[in-house]
């Protein structure tokens, strides 16, 4: 059976980092992309954290930055849980993997529309802002 294609929508703190690393290492999954969203920390840090995780996994999985705030309220972060960067604890290198130029919402719409229904699974690990925006723009 071929691996299941997934897109991980995430706001990487330590919890999502472990989930992403496990998904990337799984022979049952093909991680098509990571889409970052503001949540545990602001978007600039979640997209950075996603790229660091990709680098640590030695993966070429693309990373797309998405929505920088919730749709209907102010962003409430969780630095008190995940630290100032979202991945506090041990020093981590700056990311080498590039951030893709396309907005995560546009990537989601384009990718899901260009593949047969049910062929890609969305794995939402963070706030659902990217997904809600994509489904609003392209029902």
PDB file of C-alpha atoms in Angstrom:
ATOM      1  CA  UNK A   1       0.000   0.000   0.000  1.00  0.00           C
ATOM      2  CA  UNK A   2       1.453   3.419  -0.911  1.00  0.00           C
ATOM      3  CA  UNK A   3       2.043   5.925   1.866  1.00  0.00           C
ATOM      4  CA  UNK A   4      -0.839   8.247   2.747  1.00  0.00           C
ATOM      5  CA  UNK A   5      -0.183  11.799   1.554  1.00  0.00           C
ATOM      6  CA  UNK A   6      -0.664  14.377   4.293  1.00  0.00           C
ATOM      7  CA  UNK A   7      -0.337  18.121   4.743  1.00  0.00           C
ATOM      8  CA  UNK A   8       0.423  19.133   8.322  1.00  0.00           C
ATOM      9  CA  UNK A   9      -1.048  22.492   9.362  1.00  0.00           C
ATOM     10  CA  UNK A  10       0.823  23.469  12.489  1.00  0.00           C
ATOM     11  CA  UNK A  11       1.949  26.075  15.020  1.00  0.00           C
ATOM     12  CA  UNK A  12       5.093  24.226  16.087  1.00  0.00           C
ATOM     13  CA  UNK A  13       5.885  24.191  19.745  1.00  0.00           C
ATOM     14  CA  UNK A  14       7.483  21.157  21.363  1.00  0.00           C
ATOM     15  CA  UNK A  15       4.305  19.061  21.014  1.00  0.00           C
ATOM     16  CA  UNK A  16       3.902  19.619  17.280  1.00  0.00           C
ATOM     17  CA  UNK A  17       7.653  19.175  16.738  1.00  0.00           C
ATOM     18  CA  UNK A  18       7.459  15.607  18.021  1.00  0.00           C
ATOM     19  CA  UNK A  19       4.373  14.862  15.915  1.00  0.00           C
ATOM     20  CA  UNK A  20       6.037  16.278  12.779  1.00  0.00           C
ATOM     21  CA  UNK A  21       9.243  14.305  13.343  1.00  0.00           C
ATOM     22  CA  UNK A  22       7.235  11.103  13.810  1.00  0.00           C
ATOM     23  CA  UNK A  23       5.208  11.765  10.656  1.00  0.00           C
ATOM     24  CA  UNK A  24       8.344  12.467   8.619  1.00  0.00           C
ATOM     25  CA  UNK A  25       9.929   9.229   9.857  1.00  0.00           C
ATOM     26  CA  UNK A  26       6.859   7.078   9.198  1.00  0.00           C
ATOM     27  CA  UNK A  27       6.959   4.796   6.142  1.00  0.00           C
ATOM     28  CA  UNK A  28       3.138   4.916   6.129  1.00  0.00           C
ATOM     29  CA  UNK A  29       3.045   8.682   5.519  1.00  0.00           C
ATOM     30  CA  UNK A  30       4.271  11.052   2.835  1.00  0.00           C
ATOM     31  CA  UNK A  31       4.351  14.573   4.240  1.00  0.00           C
ATOM     32  CA  UNK A  32       3.580  16.765   1.230  1.00  0.00           C
ATOM     33  CA  UNK A  33       4.116  20.060   3.083  1.00  0.00           C
ATOM     34  CA  UNK A  34       3.943  21.894   6.377  1.00  0.00           C
ATOM     35  CA  UNK A  35       1.731  24.955   6.590  1.00  0.00           C
ATOM     36  CA  UNK A  36       2.500  27.221   9.526  1.00  0.00           C
ATOM     37  CA  UNK A  37      -0.084  29.261  11.394  1.00  0.00           C
ATOM     38  CA  UNK A  38       0.172  31.644  14.350  1.00  0.00           C
ATOM     39  CA  UNK A  39      -0.778  29.965  17.614  1.00  0.00           C
ATOM     40  CA  UNK A  40       1.655  28.819  20.290  1.00  0.00           C
ATOM     41  CA  UNK A  41       3.864  31.709  19.188  1.00  0.00           C
ATOM     42  CA  UNK A  42       3.522  34.370  16.451  1.00  0.00           C
ATOM     43  CA  UNK A  43       3.730  33.325  12.787  1.00  0.00           C
ATOM     44  CA  UNK A  44       7.335  34.481  12.309  1.00  0.00           C
ATOM     45  CA  UNK A  45       8.353  31.930  14.937  1.00  0.00           C
ATOM     46  CA  UNK A  46       6.030  29.102  13.870  1.00  0.00           C
ATOM     47  CA  UNK A  47       7.282  29.199  10.275  1.00  0.00           C
ATOM     48  CA  UNK A  48      10.862  29.387  11.574  1.00  0.00           C
ATOM     49  CA  UNK A  49      10.249  26.458  13.913  1.00  0.00           C
ATOM     50  CA  UNK A  50       8.712  24.417  11.095  1.00  0.00           C
ATOM     51  CA  UNK A  51      11.825  24.982   8.972  1.00  0.00           C
ATOM     52  CA  UNK A  52      14.124  24.049  11.876  1.00  0.00           C
ATOM     53  CA  UNK A  53      12.181  20.805  12.362  1.00  0.00           C
ATOM     54  CA  UNK A  54      12.443  20.035   8.635  1.00  0.00           C
ATOM     55  CA  UNK A  55      16.198  20.656   8.798  1.00  0.00           C
ATOM     56  CA  UNK A  56      16.622  18.430  11.858  1.00  0.00           C
ATOM     57  CA  UNK A  57      14.719  15.651  10.088  1.00  0.00           C
ATOM     58  CA  UNK A  58      16.908  16.091   6.997  1.00  0.00           C
ATOM     59  CA  UNK A  59      13.801  16.446   4.909  1.00  0.00           C
ATOM     60  CA  UNK A  60      13.101  18.489   1.798  1.00  0.00           C
ATOM     61  CA  UNK A  61       9.447  18.968   2.746  1.00  0.00           C
ATOM     62  CA  UNK A  62       8.345  22.508   1.818  1.00  0.00           C
ATOM     63  CA  UNK A  63       7.118  24.952   4.461  1.00  0.00           C
ATOM     64  CA  UNK A  64       4.496  27.630   3.770  1.00  0.00           C
ATOM     65  CA  UNK A  65       3.603  30.519   6.093  1.00  0.00           C
ATOM     66  CA  UNK A  66      -0.096  31.186   6.558  1.00  0.00           C
ATOM     67  CA  UNK A  67      -2.354  33.311   8.724  1.00  0.00           C
ATOM     68  CA  UNK A  68      -0.744  35.528  11.331  1.00  0.00           C
ATOM     69  CA  UNK A  69      -3.786  35.918  13.583  1.00  0.00           C
ATOM     70  CA  UNK A  70      -7.145  34.306  14.346  1.00  0.00           C
ATOM     71  CA  UNK A  71     -10.155  35.292  12.273  1.00  0.00           C
ATOM     72  CA  UNK A  72     -12.267  36.894  15.004  1.00  0.00           C
ATOM     73  CA  UNK A  73     -10.101  37.695  18.016  1.00  0.00           C
ATOM     74  CA  UNK A  74      -6.609  38.779  19.036  1.00  0.00           C
ATOM     75  CA  UNK A  75      -3.811  36.225  18.944  1.00  0.00           C
ATOM     76  CA  UNK A  76      -3.262  34.564  22.329  1.00  0.00           C
ATOM     77  CA  UNK A  77       0.044  32.699  22.446  1.00  0.00           C
ATOM     78  CA  UNK A  78       1.471  30.074  24.785  1.00  0.00           C
ATOM     79  CA  UNK A  79       5.019  31.218  25.478  1.00  0.00           C
ATOM     80  CA  UNK A  80       4.395  30.323  29.124  1.00  0.00           C
ATOM     81  CA  UNK A  81       4.203  26.678  27.972  1.00  0.00           C
ATOM     82  CA  UNK A  82       6.570  26.452  24.978  1.00  0.00           C
ATOM     83  CA  UNK A  83       8.998  29.252  25.796  1.00  0.00           C
ATOM     84  CA  UNK A  84       9.623  32.511  23.968  1.00  0.00           C
ATOM     85  CA  UNK A  85      10.504  30.823  20.649  1.00  0.00           C
ATOM     86  CA  UNK A  86       8.060  27.935  20.924  1.00  0.00           C
ATOM     87  CA  UNK A  87      10.975  25.476  20.946  1.00  0.00           C
ATOM     88  CA  UNK A  88      12.864  26.663  24.016  1.00  0.00           C
ATOM     89  CA  UNK A  89      15.040  24.239  25.935  1.00  0.00           C
ATOM     90  CA  UNK A  90      18.156  23.459  23.940  1.00  0.00           C
ATOM     91  CA  UNK A  91      19.911  25.750  21.474  1.00  0.00           C
ATOM     92  CA  UNK A  92      18.793  25.047  17.911  1.00  0.00           C
ATOM     93  CA  UNK A  93      20.491  26.183  14.700  1.00  0.00           C
ATOM     94  CA  UNK A  94      18.931  28.786  12.455  1.00  0.00           C
ATOM     95  CA  UNK A  95      16.879  27.189   9.685  1.00  0.00           C
ATOM     96  CA  UNK A  96      18.483  26.481   6.325  1.00  0.00           C
ATOM     97  CA  UNK A  97      15.354  25.253   4.546  1.00  0.00           C
ATOM     98  CA  UNK A  98      13.697  28.061   2.594  1.00  0.00           C
ATOM     99  CA  UNK A  99      10.251  29.396   3.279  1.00  0.00           C
ATOM    100  CA  UNK A 100       8.087  28.929   0.195  1.00  0.00           C
ATOM    101  CA  UNK A 101       6.901  32.211  -1.356  1.00  0.00           C
ATOM    102  CA  UNK A 102       3.259  31.131  -1.766  1.00  0.00           C
ATOM    103  CA  UNK A 103       0.864  31.836   1.118  1.00  0.00           C
ATOM    104  CA  UNK A 104      -0.184  28.655   2.929  1.00  0.00           C
ATOM    105  CA  UNK A 105      -3.879  29.245   2.217  1.00  0.00           C
ATOM    106  CA  UNK A 106      -3.237  29.533  -1.527  1.00  0.00           C
ATOM    107  CA  UNK A 107      -1.038  26.428  -1.400  1.00  0.00           C
ATOM    108  CA  UNK A 108      -3.810  24.478   0.347  1.00  0.00           C
ATOM    109  CA  UNK A 109      -6.436  25.555  -2.184  1.00  0.00           C
ATOM    110  CA  UNK A 110      -4.208  24.876  -5.207  1.00  0.00           C
ATOM    111  CA  UNK A 111      -2.983  21.518  -3.927  1.00  0.00           C
ATOM    112  CA  UNK A 112      -6.336  20.151  -2.810  1.00  0.00           C
ATOM    113  CA  UNK A 113      -8.026  21.250  -6.032  1.00  0.00           C
ATOM    114  CA  UNK A 114      -5.303  19.673  -8.192  1.00  0.00           C
ATOM    115  CA  UNK A 115      -5.543  16.231  -6.551  1.00  0.00           C
ATOM    116  CA  UNK A 116      -8.418  13.745  -6.538  1.00  0.00           C
ATOM    117  CA  UNK A 117     -10.797  14.065  -3.565  1.00  0.00           C
ATOM    118  CA  UNK A 118      -9.592  12.049  -0.594  1.00  0.00           C
ATOM    119  CA  UNK A 119      -6.045  11.620  -1.911  1.00  0.00           C
ATOM    120  CA  UNK A 120      -4.509  14.077   0.577  1.00  0.00           C
ATOM    121  CA  UNK A 121      -5.300  14.143   4.283  1.00  0.00           C
ATOM    122  CA  UNK A 122      -5.141  17.399   6.243  1.00  0.00           C
ATOM    123  CA  UNK A 123      -3.581  16.953   9.677  1.00  0.00           C
ATOM    124  CA  UNK A 124      -4.450  19.998  11.763  1.00  0.00           C
ATOM    125  CA  UNK A 125      -2.131  20.303  14.754  1.00  0.00           C
ATOM    126  CA  UNK A 126      -2.582  24.016  15.407  1.00  0.00           C
ATOM    127  CA  UNK A 127      -5.357  26.590  15.263  1.00  0.00           C
ATOM    128  CA  UNK A 128      -7.631  26.039  12.270  1.00  0.00           C
ATOM    129  CA  UNK A 129      -7.214  29.544  10.829  1.00  0.00           C
ATOM    130  CA  UNK A 130      -5.426  28.477   7.626  1.00  0.00           C
ATOM    131  CA  UNK A 131      -8.009  25.778   6.963  1.00  0.00           C
ATOM    132  CA  UNK A 132     -10.986  28.015   7.759  1.00  0.00           C
ATOM    133  CA  UNK A 133      -9.620  30.708   5.463  1.00  0.00           C
ATOM    134  CA  UNK A 134      -9.028  28.202   2.645  1.00  0.00           C
ATOM    135  CA  UNK A 135     -12.514  26.707   2.989  1.00  0.00           C
ATOM    136  CA  UNK A 136     -14.064  30.195   3.076  1.00  0.00           C
ATOM    137  CA  UNK A 137     -12.206  31.314  -0.053  1.00  0.00           C
ATOM    138  CA  UNK A 138     -12.724  28.051  -1.941  1.00  0.00           C
ATOM    139  CA  UNK A 139     -15.656  26.044  -0.561  1.00  0.00           C
TER     140      UNK A 139
END
